[in-house]
Amino acid sequence: MENQILIGIMALSAVIFVVATICYHPEVFKKLLYRLGFGMAGVLGANHCLSLLGLGIYVGLNPLSVLILLVMGGPGLLLLYGVEAYCKIFP
């Protein structure tokens, strides 16, 4: 029971933090959305270009990769493709 209360408090605190950040610092939220949008477009574009070259290196858009793109932006995109290429080369 105590764990559920603690999880509820943490979730509520996270929601309040996000809402306060959006209200008081909208430029930060806008920057995160730009990173996410350009990062997802970069993943889709790179997947298409790499499939045309026949390299077989694909990065999916799952919650973890979206979080990496949201936080890191362009370097996160390179990180995702670097990890995928490393896993293809050294299975």
Tab-separated table of C-alpha atoms in Angstrom:
chain	number	residue	atom	x	y	z
A	1	MET	CA	0.000	0.000	0.000
A	2	GLU	CA	2.797	2.408	0.868
A	3	ASN	CA	4.492	1.707	-2.466
A	4	GLN	CA	1.348	2.664	-4.375
A	5	ILE	CA	1.070	5.904	-2.424
A	6	LEU	CA	4.730	6.681	-3.118
A	7	ILE	CA	4.303	5.939	-6.828
A	8	GLY	CA	1.211	8.163	-6.906
A	9	ILE	CA	3.083	11.023	-5.244
A	10	MET	CA	5.972	10.653	-7.677
A	11	ALA	CA	3.622	10.617	-10.688
A	12	LEU	CA	1.735	13.666	-9.436
A	13	SER	CA	5.007	15.498	-8.796
A	14	ALA	CA	6.197	14.692	-12.323
A	15	VAL	CA	2.946	15.996	-13.820
A	16	ILE	CA	3.155	19.205	-11.771
A	17	PHE	CA	6.802	19.649	-12.814
A	18	VAL	CA	5.965	19.230	-16.508
A	19	VAL	CA	2.982	21.599	-16.334
A	20	ALA	CA	5.014	24.225	-14.443
A	21	THR	CA	7.850	23.956	-16.956
A	22	ILE	CA	5.443	24.383	-19.862
A	23	CYS	CA	3.775	27.386	-18.223
A	24	TYR	CA	6.875	29.227	-17.030
A	25	HIS	CA	9.419	28.201	-19.669
A	26	PRO	CA	7.605	27.525	-22.956
A	27	GLU	CA	10.830	27.915	-24.950
A	28	VAL	CA	12.246	24.796	-23.278
A	29	PHE	CA	9.157	22.818	-24.233
A	30	LYS	CA	9.346	24.162	-27.785
A	31	LYS	CA	13.023	23.181	-28.019
A	32	LEU	CA	12.211	19.635	-26.852
A	33	LEU	CA	9.449	19.314	-29.426
A	34	TYR	CA	11.785	20.532	-32.187
A	35	ARG	CA	14.404	17.989	-31.118
A	36	LEU	CA	11.809	15.249	-31.113
A	37	GLY	CA	10.351	16.206	-34.491
A	38	PHE	CA	13.673	16.571	-36.267
A	39	GLY	CA	15.012	13.447	-34.585
A	40	MET	CA	12.060	11.321	-35.681
A	41	ALA	CA	12.294	12.740	-39.196
A	42	GLY	CA	16.010	11.959	-39.153
A	43	VAL	CA	15.367	8.351	-38.109
A	44	LEU	CA	12.784	7.868	-40.839
A	45	GLY	CA	15.000	9.518	-43.460
A	46	ALA	CA	18.103	7.591	-42.429
A	47	ASN	CA	16.165	4.313	-42.371
A	48	HIS	CA	14.963	5.006	-45.907
A	49	CYS	CA	18.417	5.968	-47.206
A	50	LEU	CA	20.100	2.988	-45.544
A	51	SER	CA	17.475	0.607	-46.926
A	52	LEU	CA	18.158	1.955	-50.430
A	53	LEU	CA	21.852	1.233	-49.888
A	54	GLY	CA	21.018	-2.252	-48.602
A	55	LEU	CA	22.996	-1.961	-45.363
A	56	GLY	CA	20.327	-3.450	-43.099
A	57	ILE	CA	20.768	-0.934	-40.281
A	58	TYR	CA	17.353	0.109	-39.006
A	59	VAL	CA	16.377	2.033	-35.877
A	60	GLY	CA	12.815	1.683	-34.683
A	61	LEU	CA	10.750	4.402	-33.038
A	62	ASN	CA	9.925	2.935	-29.653
A	63	PRO	CA	9.548	4.793	-26.334
A	64	LEU	CA	13.243	4.415	-25.462
A	65	SER	CA	14.514	5.741	-28.792
A	66	VAL	CA	11.993	8.600	-28.673
A	67	LEU	CA	13.220	9.478	-25.171
A	68	ILE	CA	16.829	9.442	-26.366
A	69	LEU	CA	15.924	11.699	-29.296
A	70	LEU	CA	13.944	14.009	-27.007
A	71	VAL	CA	16.774	14.455	-24.531
A	72	MET	CA	19.844	14.328	-26.781
A	73	GLY	CA	18.652	15.456	-30.218
A	74	GLY	CA	21.201	15.027	-33.021
A	75	PRO	CA	23.880	13.279	-30.959
A	76	GLY	CA	21.193	10.865	-29.789
A	77	LEU	CA	20.394	10.062	-33.409
A	78	LEU	CA	24.044	9.266	-34.062
A	79	LEU	CA	24.152	7.221	-30.860
A	80	LEU	CA	21.166	5.108	-31.913
A	81	TYR	CA	22.664	4.354	-35.321
A	82	GLY	CA	26.101	3.751	-33.832
A	83	VAL	CA	24.730	1.180	-31.396
A	84	GLU	CA	22.730	-0.493	-34.144
A	85	ALA	CA	25.751	-0.648	-36.456
A	86	TYR	CA	27.920	-2.019	-33.646
A	87	CYS	CA	25.336	-4.735	-32.939
A	88	LYS	CA	25.234	-5.661	-36.644
A	89	ILE	CA	29.017	-5.849	-36.949
A	90	PHE	CA	29.672	-7.683	-33.656
A	91	PRO	CA	26.645	-9.906	-32.955
